[in-house]
PDB file of C-alpha atoms and ligand atoms in Angstrom:
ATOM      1  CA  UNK A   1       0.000   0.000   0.000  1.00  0.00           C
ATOM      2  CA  UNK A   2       1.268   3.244  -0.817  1.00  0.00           C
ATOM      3  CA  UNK A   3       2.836   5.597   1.982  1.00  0.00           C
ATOM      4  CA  UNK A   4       3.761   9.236   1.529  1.00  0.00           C
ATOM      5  CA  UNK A   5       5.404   9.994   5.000  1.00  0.00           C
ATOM      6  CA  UNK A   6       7.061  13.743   5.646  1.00  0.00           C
ATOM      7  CA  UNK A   7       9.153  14.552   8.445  1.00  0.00           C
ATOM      8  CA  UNK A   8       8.826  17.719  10.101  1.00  0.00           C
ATOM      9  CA  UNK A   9      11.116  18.849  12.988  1.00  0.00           C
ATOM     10  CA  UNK A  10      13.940  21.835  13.338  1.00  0.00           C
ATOM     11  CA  UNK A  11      17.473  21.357  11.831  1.00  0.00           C
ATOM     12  CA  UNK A  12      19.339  18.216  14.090  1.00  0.00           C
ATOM     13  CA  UNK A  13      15.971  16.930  15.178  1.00  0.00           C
ATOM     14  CA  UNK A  14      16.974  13.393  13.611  1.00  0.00           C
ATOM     15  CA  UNK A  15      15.155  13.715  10.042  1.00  0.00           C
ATOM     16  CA  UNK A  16      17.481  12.362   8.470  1.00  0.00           C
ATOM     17  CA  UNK A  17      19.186   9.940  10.537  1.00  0.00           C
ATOM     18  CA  UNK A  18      15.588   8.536  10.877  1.00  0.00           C
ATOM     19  CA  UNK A  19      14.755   8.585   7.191  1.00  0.00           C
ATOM     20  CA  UNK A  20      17.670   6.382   6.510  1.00  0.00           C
ATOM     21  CA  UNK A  21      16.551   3.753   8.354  1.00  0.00           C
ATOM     22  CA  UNK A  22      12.985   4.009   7.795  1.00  0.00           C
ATOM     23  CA  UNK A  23      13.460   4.109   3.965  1.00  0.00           C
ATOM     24  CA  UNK A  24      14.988   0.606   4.318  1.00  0.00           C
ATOM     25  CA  UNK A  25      11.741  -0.341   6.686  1.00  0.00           C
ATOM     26  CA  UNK A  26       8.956   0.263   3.879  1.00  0.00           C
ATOM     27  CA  UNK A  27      11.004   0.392   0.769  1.00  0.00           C
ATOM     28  CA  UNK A  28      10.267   4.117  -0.453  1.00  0.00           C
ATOM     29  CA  UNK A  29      12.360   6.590  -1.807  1.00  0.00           C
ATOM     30  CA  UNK A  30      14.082   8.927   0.929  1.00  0.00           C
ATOM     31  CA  UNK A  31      13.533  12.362  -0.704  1.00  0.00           C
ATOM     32  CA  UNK A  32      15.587  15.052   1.080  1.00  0.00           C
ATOM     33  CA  UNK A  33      15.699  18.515  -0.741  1.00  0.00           C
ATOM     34  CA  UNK A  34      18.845  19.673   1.381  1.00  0.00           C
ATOM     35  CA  UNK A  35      20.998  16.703   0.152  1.00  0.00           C
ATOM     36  CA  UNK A  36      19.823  17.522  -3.425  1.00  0.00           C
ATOM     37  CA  UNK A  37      20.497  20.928  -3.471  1.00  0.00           C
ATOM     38  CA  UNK A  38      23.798  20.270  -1.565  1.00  0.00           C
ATOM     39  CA  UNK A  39      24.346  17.654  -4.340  1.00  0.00           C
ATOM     40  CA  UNK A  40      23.503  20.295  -7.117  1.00  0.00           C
ATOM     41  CA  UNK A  41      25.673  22.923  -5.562  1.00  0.00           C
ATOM     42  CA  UNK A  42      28.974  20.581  -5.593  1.00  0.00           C
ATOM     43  CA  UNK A  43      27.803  19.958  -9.540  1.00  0.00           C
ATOM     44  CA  UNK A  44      27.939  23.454 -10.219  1.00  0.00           C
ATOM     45  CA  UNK A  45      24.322  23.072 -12.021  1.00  0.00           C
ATOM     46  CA  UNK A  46      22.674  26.141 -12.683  1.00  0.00           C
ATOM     47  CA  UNK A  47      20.367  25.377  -9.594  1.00  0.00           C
ATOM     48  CA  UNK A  48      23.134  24.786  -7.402  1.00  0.00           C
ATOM     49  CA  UNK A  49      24.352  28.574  -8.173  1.00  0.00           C
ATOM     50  CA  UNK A  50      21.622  29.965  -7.935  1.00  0.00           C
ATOM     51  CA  UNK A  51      20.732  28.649  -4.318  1.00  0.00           C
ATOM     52  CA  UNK A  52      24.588  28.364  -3.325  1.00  0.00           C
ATOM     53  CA  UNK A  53      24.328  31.435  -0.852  1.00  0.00           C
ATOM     54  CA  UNK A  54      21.515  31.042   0.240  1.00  0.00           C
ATOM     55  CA  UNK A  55      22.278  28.124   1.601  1.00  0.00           C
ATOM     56  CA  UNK A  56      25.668  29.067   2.951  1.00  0.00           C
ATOM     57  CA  UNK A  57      23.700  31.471   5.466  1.00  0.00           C
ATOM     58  CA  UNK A  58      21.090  29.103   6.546  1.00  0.00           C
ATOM     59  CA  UNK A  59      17.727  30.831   4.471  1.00  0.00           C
ATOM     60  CA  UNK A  60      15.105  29.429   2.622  1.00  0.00           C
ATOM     61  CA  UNK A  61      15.375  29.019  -1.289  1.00  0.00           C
ATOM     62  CA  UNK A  62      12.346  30.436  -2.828  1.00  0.00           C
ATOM     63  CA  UNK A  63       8.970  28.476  -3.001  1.00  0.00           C
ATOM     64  CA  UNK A  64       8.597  28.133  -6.423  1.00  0.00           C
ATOM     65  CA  UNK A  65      12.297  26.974  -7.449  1.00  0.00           C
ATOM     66  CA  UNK A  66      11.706  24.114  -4.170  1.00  0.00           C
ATOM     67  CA  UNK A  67       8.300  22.866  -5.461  1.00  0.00           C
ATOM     68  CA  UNK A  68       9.717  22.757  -8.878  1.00  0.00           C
ATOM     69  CA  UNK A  69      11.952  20.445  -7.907  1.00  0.00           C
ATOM     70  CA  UNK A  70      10.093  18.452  -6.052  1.00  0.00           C
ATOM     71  CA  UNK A  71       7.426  17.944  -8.820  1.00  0.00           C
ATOM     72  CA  UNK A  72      10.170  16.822 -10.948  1.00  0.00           C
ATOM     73  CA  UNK A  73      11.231  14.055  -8.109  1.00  0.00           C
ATOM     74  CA  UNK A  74       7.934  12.845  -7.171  1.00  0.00           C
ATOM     75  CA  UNK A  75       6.736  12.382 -11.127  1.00  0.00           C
ATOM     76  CA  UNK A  76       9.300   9.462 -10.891  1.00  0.00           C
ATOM     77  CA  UNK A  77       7.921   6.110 -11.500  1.00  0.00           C
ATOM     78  CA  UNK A  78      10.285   5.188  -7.622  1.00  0.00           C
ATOM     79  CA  UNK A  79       7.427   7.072  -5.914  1.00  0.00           C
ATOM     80  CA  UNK A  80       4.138   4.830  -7.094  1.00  0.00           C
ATOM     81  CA  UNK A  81       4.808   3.105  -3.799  1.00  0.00           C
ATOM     82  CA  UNK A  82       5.243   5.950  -1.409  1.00  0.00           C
ATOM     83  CA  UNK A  83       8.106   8.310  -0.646  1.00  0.00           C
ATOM     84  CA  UNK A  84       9.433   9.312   2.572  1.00  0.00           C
ATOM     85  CA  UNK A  85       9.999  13.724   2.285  1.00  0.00           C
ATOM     86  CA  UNK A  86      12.355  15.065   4.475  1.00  0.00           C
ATOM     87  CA  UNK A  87      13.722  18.940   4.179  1.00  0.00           C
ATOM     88  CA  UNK A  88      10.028  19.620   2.571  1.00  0.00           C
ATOM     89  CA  UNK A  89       7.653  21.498   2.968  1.00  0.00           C
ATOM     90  CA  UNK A  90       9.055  24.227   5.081  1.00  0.00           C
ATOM     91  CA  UNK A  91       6.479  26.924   4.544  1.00  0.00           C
ATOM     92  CA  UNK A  92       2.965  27.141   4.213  1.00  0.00           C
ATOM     93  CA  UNK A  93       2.826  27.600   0.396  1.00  0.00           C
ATOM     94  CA  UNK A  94       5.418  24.612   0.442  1.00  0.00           C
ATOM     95  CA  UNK A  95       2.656  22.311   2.139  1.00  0.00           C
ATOM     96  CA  UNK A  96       0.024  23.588   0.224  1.00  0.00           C
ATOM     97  CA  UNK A  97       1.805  23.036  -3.313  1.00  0.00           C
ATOM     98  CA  UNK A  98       2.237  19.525  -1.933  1.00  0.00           C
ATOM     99  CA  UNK A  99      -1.347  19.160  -1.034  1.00  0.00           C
ATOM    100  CA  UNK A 100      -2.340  19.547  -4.679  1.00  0.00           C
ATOM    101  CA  UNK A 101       0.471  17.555  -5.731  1.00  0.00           C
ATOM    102  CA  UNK A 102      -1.086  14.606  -3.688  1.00  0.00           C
ATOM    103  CA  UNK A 103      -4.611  14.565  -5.047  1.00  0.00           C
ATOM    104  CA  UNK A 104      -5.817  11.271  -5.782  1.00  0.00           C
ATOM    105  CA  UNK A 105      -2.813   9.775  -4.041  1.00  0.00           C
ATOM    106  CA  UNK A 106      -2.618   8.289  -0.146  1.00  0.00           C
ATOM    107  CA  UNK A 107      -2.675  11.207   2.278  1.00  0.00           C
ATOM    108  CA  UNK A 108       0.190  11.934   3.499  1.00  0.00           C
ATOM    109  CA  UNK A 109       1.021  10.735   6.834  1.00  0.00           C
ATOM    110  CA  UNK A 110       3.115  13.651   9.098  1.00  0.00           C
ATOM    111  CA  UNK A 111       6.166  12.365  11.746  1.00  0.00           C
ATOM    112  CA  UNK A 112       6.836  15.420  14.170  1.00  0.00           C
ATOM    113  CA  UNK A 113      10.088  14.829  15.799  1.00  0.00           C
ATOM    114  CA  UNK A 114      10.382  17.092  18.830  1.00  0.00           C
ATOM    115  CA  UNK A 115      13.416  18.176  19.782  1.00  0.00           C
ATOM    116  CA  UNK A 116      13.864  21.321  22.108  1.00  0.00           C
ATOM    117  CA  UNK A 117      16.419  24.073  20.985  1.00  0.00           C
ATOM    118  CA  UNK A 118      19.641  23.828  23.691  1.00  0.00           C
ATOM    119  CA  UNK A 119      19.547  19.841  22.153  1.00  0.00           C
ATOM    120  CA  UNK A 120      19.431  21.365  18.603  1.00  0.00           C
ATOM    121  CA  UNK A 121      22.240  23.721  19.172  1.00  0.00           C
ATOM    122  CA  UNK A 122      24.580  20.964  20.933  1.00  0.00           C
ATOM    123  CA  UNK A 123      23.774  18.007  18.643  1.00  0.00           C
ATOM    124  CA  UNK A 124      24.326  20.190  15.479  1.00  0.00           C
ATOM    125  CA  UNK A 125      27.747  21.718  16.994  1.00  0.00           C
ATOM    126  CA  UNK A 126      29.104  18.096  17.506  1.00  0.00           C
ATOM    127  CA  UNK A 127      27.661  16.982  14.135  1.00  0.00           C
ATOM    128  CA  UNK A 128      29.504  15.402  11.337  1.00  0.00           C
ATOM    129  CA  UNK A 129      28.607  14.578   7.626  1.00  0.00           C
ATOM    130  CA  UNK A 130      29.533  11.671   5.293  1.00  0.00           C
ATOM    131  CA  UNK A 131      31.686  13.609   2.237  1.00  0.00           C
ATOM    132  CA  UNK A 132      30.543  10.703   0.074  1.00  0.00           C
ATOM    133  CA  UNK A 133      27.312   9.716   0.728  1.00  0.00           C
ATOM    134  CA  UNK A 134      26.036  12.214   3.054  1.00  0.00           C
ATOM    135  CA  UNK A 135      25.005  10.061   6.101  1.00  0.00           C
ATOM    136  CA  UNK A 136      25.188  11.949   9.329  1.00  0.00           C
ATOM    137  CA  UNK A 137      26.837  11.224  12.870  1.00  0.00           C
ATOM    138  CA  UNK A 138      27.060  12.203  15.846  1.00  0.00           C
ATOM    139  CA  UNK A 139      30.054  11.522  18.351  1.00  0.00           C
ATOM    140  CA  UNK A 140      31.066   8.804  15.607  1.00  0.00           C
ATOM    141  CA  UNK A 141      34.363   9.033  14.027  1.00  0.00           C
ATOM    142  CA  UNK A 142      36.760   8.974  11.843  1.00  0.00           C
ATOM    143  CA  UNK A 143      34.625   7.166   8.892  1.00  0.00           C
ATOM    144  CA  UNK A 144      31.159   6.736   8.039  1.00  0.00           C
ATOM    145  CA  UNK A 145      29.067   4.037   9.179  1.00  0.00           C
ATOM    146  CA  UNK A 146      27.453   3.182   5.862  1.00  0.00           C
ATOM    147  CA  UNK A 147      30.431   3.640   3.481  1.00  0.00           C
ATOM    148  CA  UNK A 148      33.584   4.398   4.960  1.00  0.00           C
ATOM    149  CA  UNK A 149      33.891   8.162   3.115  1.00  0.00           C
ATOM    150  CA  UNK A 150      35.424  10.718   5.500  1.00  0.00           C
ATOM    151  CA  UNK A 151      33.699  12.610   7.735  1.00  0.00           C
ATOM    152  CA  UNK A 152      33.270  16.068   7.679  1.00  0.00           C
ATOM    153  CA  UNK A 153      31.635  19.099   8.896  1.00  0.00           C
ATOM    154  CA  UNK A 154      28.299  20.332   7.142  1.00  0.00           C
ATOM    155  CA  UNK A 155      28.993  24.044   6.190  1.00  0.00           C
ATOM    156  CA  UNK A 156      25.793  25.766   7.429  1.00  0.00           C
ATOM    157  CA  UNK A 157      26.360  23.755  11.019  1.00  0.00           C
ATOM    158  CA  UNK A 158      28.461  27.110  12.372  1.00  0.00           C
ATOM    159  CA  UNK A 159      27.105  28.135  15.362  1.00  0.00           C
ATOM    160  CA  UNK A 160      26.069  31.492  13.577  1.00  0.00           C
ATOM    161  CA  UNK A 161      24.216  29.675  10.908  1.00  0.00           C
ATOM    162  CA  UNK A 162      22.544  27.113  13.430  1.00  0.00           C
ATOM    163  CA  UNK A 163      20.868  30.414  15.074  1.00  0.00           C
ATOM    164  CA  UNK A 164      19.652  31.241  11.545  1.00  0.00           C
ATOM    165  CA  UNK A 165      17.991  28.383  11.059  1.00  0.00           C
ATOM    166  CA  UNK A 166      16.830  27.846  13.948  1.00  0.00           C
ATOM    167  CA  UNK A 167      14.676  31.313  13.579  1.00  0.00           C
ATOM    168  CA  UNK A 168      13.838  30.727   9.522  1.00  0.00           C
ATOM    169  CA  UNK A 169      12.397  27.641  11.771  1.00  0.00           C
ATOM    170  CA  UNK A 170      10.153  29.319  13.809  1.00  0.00           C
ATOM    171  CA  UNK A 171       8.939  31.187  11.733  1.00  0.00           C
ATOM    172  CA  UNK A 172       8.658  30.045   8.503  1.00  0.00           C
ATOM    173  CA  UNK A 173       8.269  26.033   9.021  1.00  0.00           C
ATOM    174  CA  UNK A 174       7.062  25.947  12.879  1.00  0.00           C
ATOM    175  CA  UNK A 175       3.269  27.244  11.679  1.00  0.00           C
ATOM    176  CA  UNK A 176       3.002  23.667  10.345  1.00  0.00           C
ATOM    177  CA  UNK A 177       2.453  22.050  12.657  1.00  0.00           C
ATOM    178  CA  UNK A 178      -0.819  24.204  13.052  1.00  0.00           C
ATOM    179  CA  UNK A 179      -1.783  23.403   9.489  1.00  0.00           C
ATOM    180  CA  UNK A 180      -0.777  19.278  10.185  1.00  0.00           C
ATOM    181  CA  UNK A 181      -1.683  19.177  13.366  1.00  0.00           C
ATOM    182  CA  UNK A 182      -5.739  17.984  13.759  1.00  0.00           C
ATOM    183  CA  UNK A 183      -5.400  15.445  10.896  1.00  0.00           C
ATOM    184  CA  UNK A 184      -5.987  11.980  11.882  1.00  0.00           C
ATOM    185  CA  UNK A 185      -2.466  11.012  10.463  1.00  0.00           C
ATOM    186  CA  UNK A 186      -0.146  13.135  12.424  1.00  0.00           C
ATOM    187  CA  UNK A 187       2.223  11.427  14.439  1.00  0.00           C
ATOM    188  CA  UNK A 188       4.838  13.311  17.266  1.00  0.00           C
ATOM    189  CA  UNK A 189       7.803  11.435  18.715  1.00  0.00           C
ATOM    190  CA  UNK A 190       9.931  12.725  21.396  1.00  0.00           C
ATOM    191  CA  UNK A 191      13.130  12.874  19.008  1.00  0.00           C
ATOM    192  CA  UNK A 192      15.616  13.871  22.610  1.00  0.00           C
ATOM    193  CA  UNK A 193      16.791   9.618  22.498  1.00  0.00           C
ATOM    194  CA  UNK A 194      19.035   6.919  21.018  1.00  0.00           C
ATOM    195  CA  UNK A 195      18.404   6.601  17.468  1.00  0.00           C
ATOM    196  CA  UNK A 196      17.005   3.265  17.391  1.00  0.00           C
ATOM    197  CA  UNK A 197      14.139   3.977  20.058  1.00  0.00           C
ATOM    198  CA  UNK A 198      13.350   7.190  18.012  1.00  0.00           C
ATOM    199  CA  UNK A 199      12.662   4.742  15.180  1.00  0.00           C
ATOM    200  CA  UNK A 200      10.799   2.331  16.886  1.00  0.00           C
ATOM    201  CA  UNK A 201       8.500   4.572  18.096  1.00  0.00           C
ATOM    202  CA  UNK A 202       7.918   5.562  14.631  1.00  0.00           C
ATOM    203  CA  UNK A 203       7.177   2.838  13.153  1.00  0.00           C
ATOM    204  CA  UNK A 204       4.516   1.866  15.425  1.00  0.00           C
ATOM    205  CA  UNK A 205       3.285   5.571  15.304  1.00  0.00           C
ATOM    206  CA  UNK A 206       3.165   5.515  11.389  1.00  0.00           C
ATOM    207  CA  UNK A 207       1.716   1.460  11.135  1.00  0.00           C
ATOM    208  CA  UNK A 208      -0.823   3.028  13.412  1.00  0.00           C
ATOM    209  CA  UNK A 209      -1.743   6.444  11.263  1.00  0.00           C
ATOM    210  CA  UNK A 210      -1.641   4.753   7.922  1.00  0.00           C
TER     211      UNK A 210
HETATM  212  P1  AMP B 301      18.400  20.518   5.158  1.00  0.00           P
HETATM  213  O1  AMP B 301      19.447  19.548   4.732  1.00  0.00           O
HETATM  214  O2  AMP B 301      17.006  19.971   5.050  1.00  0.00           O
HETATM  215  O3  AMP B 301      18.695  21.117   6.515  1.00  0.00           O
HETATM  216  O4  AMP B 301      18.467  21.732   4.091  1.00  0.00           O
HETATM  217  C1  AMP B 301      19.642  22.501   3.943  1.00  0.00           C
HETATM  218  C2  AMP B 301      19.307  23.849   3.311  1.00  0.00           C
HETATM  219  O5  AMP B 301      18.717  23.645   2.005  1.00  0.00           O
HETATM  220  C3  AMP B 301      18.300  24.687   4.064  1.00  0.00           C
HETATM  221  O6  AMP B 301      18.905  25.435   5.116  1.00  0.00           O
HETATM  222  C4  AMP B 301      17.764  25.584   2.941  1.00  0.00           C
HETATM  223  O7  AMP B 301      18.692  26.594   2.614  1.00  0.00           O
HETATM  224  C5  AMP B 301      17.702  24.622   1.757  1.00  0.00           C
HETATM  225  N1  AMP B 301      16.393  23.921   1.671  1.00  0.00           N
HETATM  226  C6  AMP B 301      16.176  22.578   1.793  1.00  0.00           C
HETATM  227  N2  AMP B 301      14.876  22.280   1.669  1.00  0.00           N
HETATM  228  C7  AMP B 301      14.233  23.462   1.474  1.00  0.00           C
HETATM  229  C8  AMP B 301      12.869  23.842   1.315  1.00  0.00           C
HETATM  230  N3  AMP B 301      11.882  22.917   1.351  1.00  0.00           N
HETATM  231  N4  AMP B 301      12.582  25.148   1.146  1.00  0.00           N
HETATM  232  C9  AMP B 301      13.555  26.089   1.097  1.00  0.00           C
HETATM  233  N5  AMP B 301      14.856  25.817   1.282  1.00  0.00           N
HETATM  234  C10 AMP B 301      15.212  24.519   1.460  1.00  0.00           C
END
């Protein structure tokens, strides 16, 4: 049965991490718009320069140019069974655009992971990324987990940058969970834990919701 999940939760809140693993769970597509913009910027693609700075301080590429993309990546054939979107929507217009987008498909199920902002700003200062396939960890070192690539710093994780996004956040992204919130599918896990019970919990959230 098909199974459009989104994640919603502030920067370091686990999306990803989470995604990974649930991705292998049910088989769908992990969509993350952050990994492919970062992807497009390191390709130098006429996207990935347009949204390069942007990025760099932590803002919001526009609405249109997100959606756009995101059209493009669900009109593939990998989606028919679900996808798993993490990184969108962020905005109001964002969730809206993907409303439309979903007519006549499952509804969407939500994942909330809660995380409060001191553990945002310390998990994101000790955070390091995969330079080859973009995994994250945390207090892990000196390879990654899944491939062995080096580890690295992400580039908007400076503390500077973290405050950023942390108020683009609240403000832009934060009113969805207002506009989520009183549908029968929306799930919210307490995302301050190990990994693994963070996933657990989702899955019997989500095999609950869908
Ligand atoms: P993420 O990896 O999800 O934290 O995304 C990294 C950066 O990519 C964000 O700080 C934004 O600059 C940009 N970005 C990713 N997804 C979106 C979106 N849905 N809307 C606008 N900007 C986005």
């Amino acid at each position: 049965m098909e199974l459009n999940l989104v994640m919603l939760g502030p920067p370091g809140a686990g999306k990803g991490t989470q995604a990974r693993q649930l991705r292998r769970k049910w088989n769908i597509p992990h969509i993350s718009t952050g990994a492919m913009l970062r992807d497009a910027v390191q390709a130098g693609t006429p996207l990935g320069r347009e949204v390069a700075a942007i990025m760099e301080g932590g803002g919001l590429i526009s609405d249109d140019v997100i959606t756009h993309v995101v059209v493009e990546r669900l009109a593939h054939p990998d989606t028919n069974g679900g996808f798993l979107l993490d990184g969108y929507p962020r905005t109001i217009p964002q969730a809206e655009a993907l409303d439309r987008m979903l007519s006549g498909r499952a509804p969407l199920v939500v994942v909330e992971i809660v995380l409060s902002e001191a553990d945002v700003v310390r998990r994101l200062a000790s955070r390091m990324v995969c330079a080859e396939c973009g995994a994250n960890a945390i207090g892990e070192g000196p390879a990654c987990h899944d491939c062995g690539g080096p580890l690295v710093p992400r580039a908007d994780d400076r503390e500077q940058v973290v405050l950023n996004r942390l108020k683009v956040y609240r403000d832009q992204t934060e009113p969805l969970i207002s506009y989520y919130g009183n549908r029968s599918t929306y799930c919210r896990i307490d995302g301050a834990r190990l990994p693994d019970d963070v996933t657990a919990d989702i899955i019997k959230a989500v095999e609950r919701h869908r």
